[in-house]
Coordinates of C-alpha atoms and ligand atoms in Angstrom, one line a residue:
M61 CA -39.6 23.4 52.8
T62 CA -43.2 25.0 54.5
N63 CA -41.6 28.2 52.6
R64 CA -41.0 26.7 48.9
M65 CA -44.2 24.8 49.4
T66 CA -45.6 28.4 49.7
R67 CA -43.1 30.2 46.5
R68 CA -44.3 26.7 44.3
A69 CA -48.4 27.6 45.2
F70 CA -47.4 30.6 45.0
C71 CA -45.8 30.5 41.0
G72 CA -48.0 28.5 40.3
S73 CA -51.3 30.3 40.7
M74 CA -49.3 33.5 38.6
A75 CA -48.7 31.2 35.6
G76 CA -53.0 29.9 36.3
T77 CA -54.0 34.0 36.5
V78 CA -51.3 36.3 35.0
G79 CA -49.3 34.4 32.7
L80 CA -51.8 33.0 29.8
A81 CA -53.0 36.6 29.9
T82 CA -49.3 38.5 29.8
L83 CA -46.4 35.8 27.6
P84 CA -45.9 37.6 24.9
V85 CA -46.9 35.3 21.8
R86 CA -43.7 34.2 20.4
A87 CA -43.2 35.4 16.9
A88 CA -43.7 33.7 13.5
G89 CA -41.2 32.8 11.4
P90 CA -38.1 30.3 11.5
Q91 CA -34.6 30.3 14.0
T92 CA -31.7 32.6 12.8
L93 CA -28.8 32.4 12.4
T94 CA -26.9 36.3 12.1
A95 CA -23.2 36.8 10.6
R96 CA -21.8 40.0 11.7
V97 CA -19.0 41.4 13.0
A98 CA -18.8 41.9 16.8
T99 CA -15.6 42.0 18.1
A100 CA -14.3 39.4 21.4
Q101 CA -11.3 38.9 23.8
I102 CA -9.7 35.9 22.5
A103 CA -6.4 37.7 23.8
P104 CA -5.1 38.1 27.6
P105 CA -6.7 40.9 28.8
Q106 CA -4.3 42.9 28.8
Y107 CA -4.3 43.2 25.1
A108 CA -8.1 44.3 23.1
A109 CA -10.9 42.4 21.9
T110 CA -10.3 41.1 18.7
E111 CA -12.2 42.7 15.5
V112 CA -13.9 39.2 14.2
W113 CA -16.4 37.3 13.2
T114 CA -19.2 35.4 14.6
Y115 CA -22.5 33.9 14.0
D116 CA -24.8 34.8 16.7
G117 CA -21.5 37.4 17.9
A118 CA -19.3 34.8 19.3
V119 CA -16.7 33.3 18.9
P120 CA -17.2 30.0 18.4
G121 CA -20.8 30.5 17.2
P122 CA -23.2 28.7 19.9
V123 CA -23.3 25.0 20.4
L124 CA -26.3 24.1 18.0
R125 CA -28.1 20.9 20.4
V126 CA -30.7 18.6 18.0
P127 CA -32.3 14.6 18.8
Q128 CA -30.9 12.3 16.1
G129 CA -33.9 12.0 13.4
G130 CA -34.5 15.6 13.7
R131 CA -33.5 18.5 11.7
V132 CA -31.5 22.1 11.4
S133 CA -34.1 25.0 10.9
R134 CA -31.9 27.8 11.2
R135 CA -31.8 30.9 8.4
L136 CA -29.0 32.4 7.5
V137 CA -29.0 36.0 8.0
N138 CA -25.8 37.4 6.6
E139 CA -24.7 41.2 8.1
L140 CA -21.7 40.3 7.1
P141 CA -19.3 43.0 4.7
V142 CA -19.1 40.4 2.4
P143 CA -21.1 37.1 1.0
T144 CA -20.8 34.0 2.7
S145 CA -22.8 30.9 3.1
I146 CA -22.8 28.0 6.0
H147 CA -21.6 23.8 5.9
W148 CA -22.5 21.7 8.1
H149 CA -19.6 19.8 8.3
G150 CA -20.2 15.8 8.7
I151 CA -23.4 16.0 8.6
R152 CA -24.7 13.1 5.7
I153 CA -26.9 16.0 4.1
D154 CA -28.9 16.9 1.5
N155 CA -27.7 17.9 -0.8
A156 CA -29.2 21.5 -1.4
M157 CA -28.1 22.3 1.9
D158 CA -24.1 21.5 2.2
G159 CA -23.5 25.4 1.8
V160 CA -21.0 25.6 -0.7
A161 CA -20.7 28.3 -2.6
G162 CA -20.2 27.7 -6.7
L163 CA -21.0 24.3 -5.6
T164 CA -24.6 23.7 -3.4
Q165 CA -25.8 27.6 -3.7
E166 CA -24.4 31.0 -4.9
A167 CA -23.1 33.1 -1.5
V168 CA -25.4 34.9 0.2
P169 CA -24.7 38.1 -0.4
P170 CA -24.6 40.9 2.2
G171 CA -28.4 42.0 3.4
G172 CA -28.7 38.7 2.1
T173 CA -30.3 35.3 3.8
F174 CA -30.2 32.1 3.0
D175 CA -32.9 28.7 4.7
Y176 CA -31.5 26.3 5.6
D177 CA -33.5 23.3 6.6
F178 CA -32.4 19.2 6.7
A179 CA -32.4 16.1 8.3
V180 CA -29.7 14.9 10.9
P181 CA -29.6 11.0 10.2
D182 CA -26.4 10.4 12.6
A183 CA -26.1 11.6 16.3
G184 CA -22.3 13.0 17.8
T185 CA -20.6 15.6 17.4
Y186 CA -20.1 17.7 14.2
W187 CA -19.8 21.4 13.6
Y188 CA -20.8 24.2 11.3
H189 CA -18.1 26.3 8.8
A190 CA -18.3 28.9 6.7
H191 CA -17.5 27.8 3.0
S192 CA -16.9 30.8 1.3
N193 CA -13.7 32.3 1.3
S194 CA -14.1 29.9 3.6
F195 CA -9.5 30.5 4.8
E196 CA -10.6 33.8 5.3
Q197 CA -13.9 33.5 6.8
V198 CA -13.1 29.9 9.1
A199 CA -10.1 32.5 10.1
R200 CA -12.0 35.0 10.9
G201 CA -14.2 33.3 13.5
L202 CA -16.7 31.9 11.5
S203 CA -17.7 28.0 13.7
G204 CA -19.4 26.5 15.4
A205 CA -20.7 23.3 17.2
L206 CA -23.5 20.9 16.5
I207 CA -23.6 17.9 18.8
V208 CA -26.5 15.6 17.7
E209 CA -27.5 13.7 20.4
E210 CA -28.4 10.3 21.0
A211 CA -31.9 9.1 22.2
D212 CA -29.5 5.9 24.6
A213 CA -26.5 8.4 25.6
P214 CA -24.3 7.2 27.3
E215 CA -24.5 8.4 31.1
V216 CA -21.6 11.0 32.3
D217 CA -22.0 13.9 34.7
R218 CA -21.1 16.1 31.8
D219 CA -20.9 17.4 28.4
E220 CA -17.9 19.7 27.4
V221 CA -17.8 20.5 23.8
L222 CA -14.8 22.0 23.6
V223 CA -13.5 23.9 19.6
L224 CA -9.9 24.0 19.5
D225 CA -8.3 26.8 17.4
D226 CA -5.8 29.3 17.1
W227 CA -5.3 32.8 15.8
L228 CA -2.5 34.7 14.1
L229 CA -2.7 38.3 15.6
N230 CA -0.9 40.8 15.5
P231 CA 0.4 41.8 19.2
E232 CA 0.9 44.8 18.9
D233 CA -3.0 45.7 18.5
A234 CA -4.4 42.6 18.8
Q235 CA -6.1 42.4 15.5
F236 CA -5.8 39.9 12.9
M237 CA -2.6 39.5 10.7
T238 CA -3.9 40.0 7.1
P239 CA -3.7 39.0 3.4
F240 CA -5.3 35.5 5.2
G241 CA -4.1 34.4 1.8
H242 CA -0.3 34.6 2.6
P243 CA 1.7 33.2 -0.4
M244 CA 4.2 31.2 2.2
S245 CA 1.1 30.1 3.8
L246 CA -0.7 28.6 1.3
S247 CA 2.5 27.0 -0.1
H248 CA 3.7 25.7 2.9
G249 CA 1.8 24.0 6.0
G250 CA -1.1 26.5 6.4
R251 CA -1.9 30.1 8.3
T252 CA -1.4 28.8 11.5
G253 CA -2.1 30.9 15.0
N254 CA 0.3 32.5 17.9
L255 CA -1.9 32.5 20.2
L256 CA -3.8 29.4 20.3
G257 CA -7.4 28.6 22.8
T258 CA -10.9 26.8 23.2
N259 CA -13.7 28.1 23.0
G260 CA -12.4 31.3 22.2
T261 CA -10.6 32.3 24.6
Y262 CA -7.1 31.7 24.8
D263 CA -7.1 30.3 28.6
L264 CA -10.6 28.0 29.0
A265 CA -11.0 26.8 32.9
S266 CA -13.5 25.1 33.3
G267 CA -13.9 23.4 37.3
V268 CA -14.9 20.1 38.0
K269 CA -14.7 16.9 40.8
A270 CA -12.9 14.4 41.3
N271 CA -14.2 11.6 40.1
E272 CA -16.2 13.2 37.9
R273 CA -16.9 11.1 34.4
L274 CA -17.4 14.4 31.8
R275 CA -17.8 14.0 27.6
L276 CA -15.6 15.6 25.7
R277 CA -16.1 16.9 22.7
L278 CA -12.3 17.8 20.9
I279 CA -13.3 20.3 17.7
N280 CA -10.5 21.5 15.6
A281 CA -12.2 24.5 14.2
S282 CA -7.9 26.3 12.7
N283 CA -7.2 26.2 9.3
A284 CA -4.0 24.8 9.6
R285 CA -3.1 23.4 12.4
I286 CA -2.8 19.3 14.0
F287 CA -3.5 18.9 17.3
V288 CA -1.3 16.7 19.3
L289 CA -3.2 16.5 22.5
R290 CA -2.7 14.3 26.1
L291 CA -4.8 13.8 29.4
A292 CA -3.9 15.1 32.9
G293 CA -5.4 14.2 35.7
L294 CA -8.1 12.4 33.4
E295 CA -7.7 9.1 32.7
G296 CA -10.3 7.6 29.6
W297 CA -11.6 6.3 26.8
T298 CA -12.0 8.0 22.3
V299 CA -15.5 6.7 21.5
A300 CA -16.4 8.5 19.4
L301 CA -13.9 9.8 15.6
D302 CA -15.7 12.9 14.1
G303 CA -19.3 11.7 15.6
M304 CA -19.1 7.9 14.1
P305 CA -19.3 6.1 17.0
L306 CA -16.7 3.6 17.5
P307 CA -17.2 -0.6 17.4
E308 CA -15.7 -0.3 21.8
P309 CA -13.8 3.1 23.3
Q310 CA -10.3 3.1 23.3
P311 CA -8.4 3.3 26.0
V312 CA -6.8 6.4 25.8
E313 CA -2.7 5.9 26.4
A314 CA -1.3 7.3 23.5
E315 CA -1.6 10.8 21.8
L316 CA -4.5 11.7 19.8
I317 CA -4.0 13.8 17.0
L318 CA -6.7 15.7 15.4
A319 CA -5.9 17.6 12.6
P320 CA -8.0 20.0 11.2
A321 CA -11.4 19.8 10.9
Q322 CA -11.7 16.3 12.1
R323 CA -13.8 15.6 16.1
I324 CA -12.7 12.8 18.7
D325 CA -15.3 11.9 21.5
L326 CA -13.9 11.5 24.7
I327 CA -15.5 10.2 27.9
V328 CA -13.1 10.8 30.9
D329 CA -12.6 10.3 34.3
V330 CA -11.0 12.6 36.0
T331 CA -8.2 11.4 38.3
A332 CA -6.6 14.2 39.8
E333 CA -7.6 15.0 43.7
E334 CA -9.0 17.7 45.1
G335 CA -7.0 21.0 44.8
E336 CA -5.2 19.4 41.7
T337 CA -5.7 20.9 37.8
A338 CA -6.8 18.0 35.4
A339 CA -5.8 19.5 31.7
L340 CA -5.9 19.1 28.0
L341 CA -2.3 19.4 27.3
R342 CA -1.3 19.9 24.3
F343 CA 2.1 19.5 22.4
D344 CA 3.5 22.9 21.7
D345 CA 4.8 25.1 18.6
D346 CA 8.2 24.9 21.3
D347 CA 8.2 21.5 22.1
Q348 CA 6.5 22.4 24.9
W349 CA 3.5 20.0 26.7
Q350 CA 1.4 23.3 27.3
P351 CA -2.9 23.3 28.4
Q352 CA -4.8 23.6 25.5
A353 CA -7.7 24.0 28.3
R354 CA -7.6 22.5 32.4
F355 CA -10.3 21.9 34.4
P356 CA -9.3 22.7 38.7
V357 CA -10.5 19.7 40.5
A358 CA -12.9 21.3 43.5
G359 CA -15.1 18.5 45.5
Q360 CA -15.9 15.2 44.7
A361 CA -18.9 13.7 43.2
S362 CA -18.2 10.5 44.0
A363 CA -15.5 8.4 46.0
T364 CA -14.7 5.7 43.2
R365 CA -14.5 5.5 39.5
R366 CA -16.6 4.0 37.9
D367 CA -16.3 1.5 35.0
T368 CA -16.5 1.4 31.4
P369 CA -18.4 3.1 29.4
A370 CA -20.5 0.6 27.1
A371 CA -20.3 1.4 23.4
L372 CA -22.3 4.7 21.6
P373 CA -25.7 3.2 19.9
P374 CA -23.9 3.2 15.6
N375 CA -25.3 5.3 14.0
P376 CA -26.8 4.0 11.2
R377 CA -25.1 3.0 7.3
M378 CA -21.6 2.9 9.2
E379 CA -21.0 -0.8 6.9
V380 CA -18.5 -0.4 3.9
P381 CA -20.0 -3.6 1.2
G382 CA -18.6 -5.4 -1.4
I383 CA -14.6 -3.0 -1.4
D384 CA -12.8 -6.5 -3.1
S385 CA -15.5 -5.8 -5.4
A386 CA -15.1 -1.5 -5.7
R387 CA -14.8 0.7 -8.2
R388 CA -11.7 1.9 -8.1
L389 CA -9.5 5.8 -8.0
D390 CA -6.7 6.9 -7.4
M391 CA -5.0 10.5 -6.8
V392 CA -2.5 12.6 -6.1
M393 CA -1.6 15.6 -3.5
E394 CA 1.0 18.0 -5.5
G395 CA 2.7 20.8 -5.7
G396 CA 3.0 23.2 -2.8
A397 CA 6.6 24.4 -1.6
M398 CA 10.0 22.1 -1.3
G399 CA 7.5 19.9 -4.2
R400 CA 8.1 17.7 -6.7
M401 CA 5.4 19.4 -9.0
S402 CA 6.6 21.6 -12.2
G403 CA 3.3 22.1 -13.8
A404 CA -0.8 21.1 -13.6
M405 CA -3.9 22.3 -15.5
M406 CA -5.6 25.2 -15.1
N407 CA -8.3 26.8 -15.8
G408 CA -8.5 25.3 -19.5
R409 CA -5.0 24.6 -20.3
N410 CA -0.8 23.7 -18.7
M411 CA 0.2 25.8 -16.6
G412 CA 4.3 26.1 -14.9
F413 CA 4.0 26.0 -11.0
R414 CA 6.0 29.8 -11.0
E415 CA 2.7 30.9 -13.7
M416 CA 0.5 29.3 -11.3
A417 CA 2.0 30.3 -7.9
G418 CA 2.2 34.3 -9.8
Q419 CA -1.7 33.7 -9.5
G420 CA -1.7 32.8 -5.9
Q421 CA -2.2 28.7 -6.7
F422 CA 0.2 26.1 -5.5
W423 CA -1.4 23.0 -5.4
A424 CA -2.5 19.9 -7.5
L425 CA -5.3 17.0 -7.4
S426 CA -4.1 14.5 -10.4
G427 CA -3.1 17.0 -12.5
Q428 CA -5.9 19.5 -12.0
V429 CA -5.4 23.2 -9.9
G430 CA -8.9 23.8 -7.8
M431 CA -12.7 23.5 -9.5
T432 CA -14.2 22.1 -13.0
D433 CA -16.5 21.9 -14.6
T434 CA -16.1 18.1 -14.8
P435 CA -16.2 16.0 -11.6
F436 CA -13.1 14.0 -9.9
A437 CA -15.2 11.2 -10.5
S438 CA -19.3 10.2 -11.4
L439 CA -20.3 7.2 -9.1
D440 CA -23.6 5.6 -9.3
R441 CA -26.0 6.0 -6.7
G442 CA -25.0 3.1 -4.0
E443 CA -22.2 1.7 -5.4
T444 CA -19.1 0.8 -3.5
V445 CA -15.5 2.7 -3.7
R446 CA -12.0 2.9 -3.3
L447 CA -9.8 5.7 -4.0
R448 CA -6.7 5.9 -3.0
L449 CA -4.4 8.7 -1.8
T450 CA -0.5 9.9 -2.5
N451 CA 0.4 12.7 -1.0
D452 CA 3.7 13.5 -3.6
T453 CA 3.9 16.6 -1.4
A454 CA 6.9 17.6 1.6
F455 CA 3.4 18.6 3.3
P456 CA 0.6 17.1 5.8
H457 CA -3.2 17.6 4.8
A458 CA -6.6 16.3 6.1
M459 CA -8.5 15.1 4.2
H460 CA -12.2 15.8 4.1
L461 CA -15.3 14.3 1.9
H462 CA -18.5 15.9 2.6
G463 CA -22.3 14.2 2.9
M464 CA -20.4 10.6 3.0
H465 CA -18.4 9.2 5.9
F466 CA -15.9 6.9 4.3
R467 CA -13.2 4.0 5.6
Q468 CA -9.6 4.2 5.7
V469 CA -8.8 0.1 4.6
A470 CA -5.4 -1.3 5.2
G471 CA -2.5 -2.8 4.1
D472 CA -4.7 -6.4 5.0
G473 CA -7.8 -5.5 3.2
T474 CA -8.9 -4.7 6.8
L475 CA -11.9 -1.3 7.6
G476 CA -10.6 1.4 10.1
P477 CA -13.2 3.6 12.0
M478 CA -15.3 5.8 10.2
R479 CA -14.2 9.0 9.5
D480 CA -15.4 12.3 7.5
T481 CA -11.7 13.4 7.4
I482 CA -7.9 11.4 7.7
L483 CA -4.6 13.6 7.6
S484 CA -2.7 12.4 5.1
Y485 CA 1.3 12.2 5.4
P486 CA 4.1 13.9 3.1
D487 CA 5.1 10.3 0.6
E488 CA 1.7 8.8 2.6
L489 CA 0.0 6.3 0.8
L490 CA -3.7 5.6 2.0
E491 CA -6.6 4.5 0.6
I492 CA -10.5 4.9 1.8
A493 CA -13.7 3.0 0.5
F494 CA -16.8 4.6 0.5
V495 CA -20.3 4.0 -0.7
A496 CA -21.7 6.5 -2.3
D497 CA -25.6 6.3 -1.0
N498 CA -26.0 10.0 -1.5
P499 CA -26.8 11.7 -4.4
G500 CA -25.3 15.0 -5.4
K501 CA -22.5 17.4 -5.8
W502 CA -19.8 16.7 -3.4
L503 CA -17.0 18.4 -2.9
F504 CA -13.4 16.9 -1.9
H505 CA -10.4 18.9 -0.3
C506 CA -8.0 19.3 1.7
H507 CA -9.1 20.6 5.8
M508 CA -5.7 23.2 5.9
L509 CA -8.4 25.7 4.5
G510 CA -5.8 28.2 2.9
H511 CA -4.3 25.2 0.1
A512 CA -8.0 24.3 -0.3
A513 CA -8.0 27.9 -1.8
S514 CA -5.0 27.2 -3.6
G515 CA -5.5 24.7 -6.0
M516 CA -6.5 21.1 -3.4
T517 CA -9.4 21.3 -4.2
T518 CA -12.3 18.4 -6.6
W519 CA -15.6 17.2 -6.3
I520 CA -17.2 14.4 -7.4
N521 CA -21.4 13.4 -8.5
V522 CA -23.3 10.8 -7.2
S523 CA -25.7 9.8 -9.3
Ligands
CU686 CU1 -3.3 20.4 2.6

């Protein structure tokens, strides 16, 4: 005690006398996020390091944390050899900051910068990623977590961000297989990796204590993989989807499905005992449950488990009123391998499927391949919209709306949880509803990024 006191007094006197004189003045200017080439040991240690594209040298990029209602202010510095931009996925953002190259901004050329500065109205788990040639840039590593913290956060012992990803590497040299837009993956399920991992490593292990309470923020940053997940030695609740709180915590009893770009917030207790290993398991390509992330248990946080957690505080503007009188829209997803589509409109003319395929395009939304000058729909600011989505393809698609969250409309008219990305299975008919309360040009696209690049991208206008 005496020792500590003495040291403290010493430090105090240092700060009082020398500190002011020697502390460097903090350089003026914005905080940066630098996109640059680096190497990372994402494969097991017997393999070489992989050349990756990063934010600030790391895969995934740094975890950005900001209080709800605060601002994210970052200068993107592009040190990549190609143009890029950053999309802040799931943030109900000012349109000019949405980061979609060619729609909301010009791509930032090599050597260039762009100042992102926006408010974050909603607490929750979000992420940021490249939105310029995304199917290549995200696959090379350009993504990271954006955590918006509740003023009144639930009580947990630890808050862990788990960015789930896969990488398609050449086993000979552990470098990315190219091309990123291989026609076979574009026209089928998309680019899936042969190495899976979490937070940039193939075998994430994070020590925990028995009965410890964790908040796990799962983010699927992969190009096209639908993660099927299960808990082992962990028991708990889903408390938020795509950043948005559920009205009540939902006990995790079945498998969790995490489509590309989706997020799940869990609050879990470590029920495994000391010496055991708890885990987040995934259902693997070879039909086995494999650890996606491991949690070796050492020590004990408490003798017993705690009570069910309270729901997260709701975010603003979560209601979707007036669905009975809403404007109705219909969209059909078409194309792909083994599909029924014979052709679609592309670059202003009707094209046969074979000719489309010759130009690397395989998909259409309601008969239109990719972006056009006119939006799929022009919406009045504030109106409620119901959009029916028919999946007339042989593949699942994870459809993402920028700028606004939506709720699924069930057959009986009830509304599901609020999300920004919804998984649609082959031959399925889904309906979503949202309030078009955010003005601007908003992308609506498949988040299987190869699909988005080969026809499954459109946009809506809200004014
Ligand atoms: Cu798709």
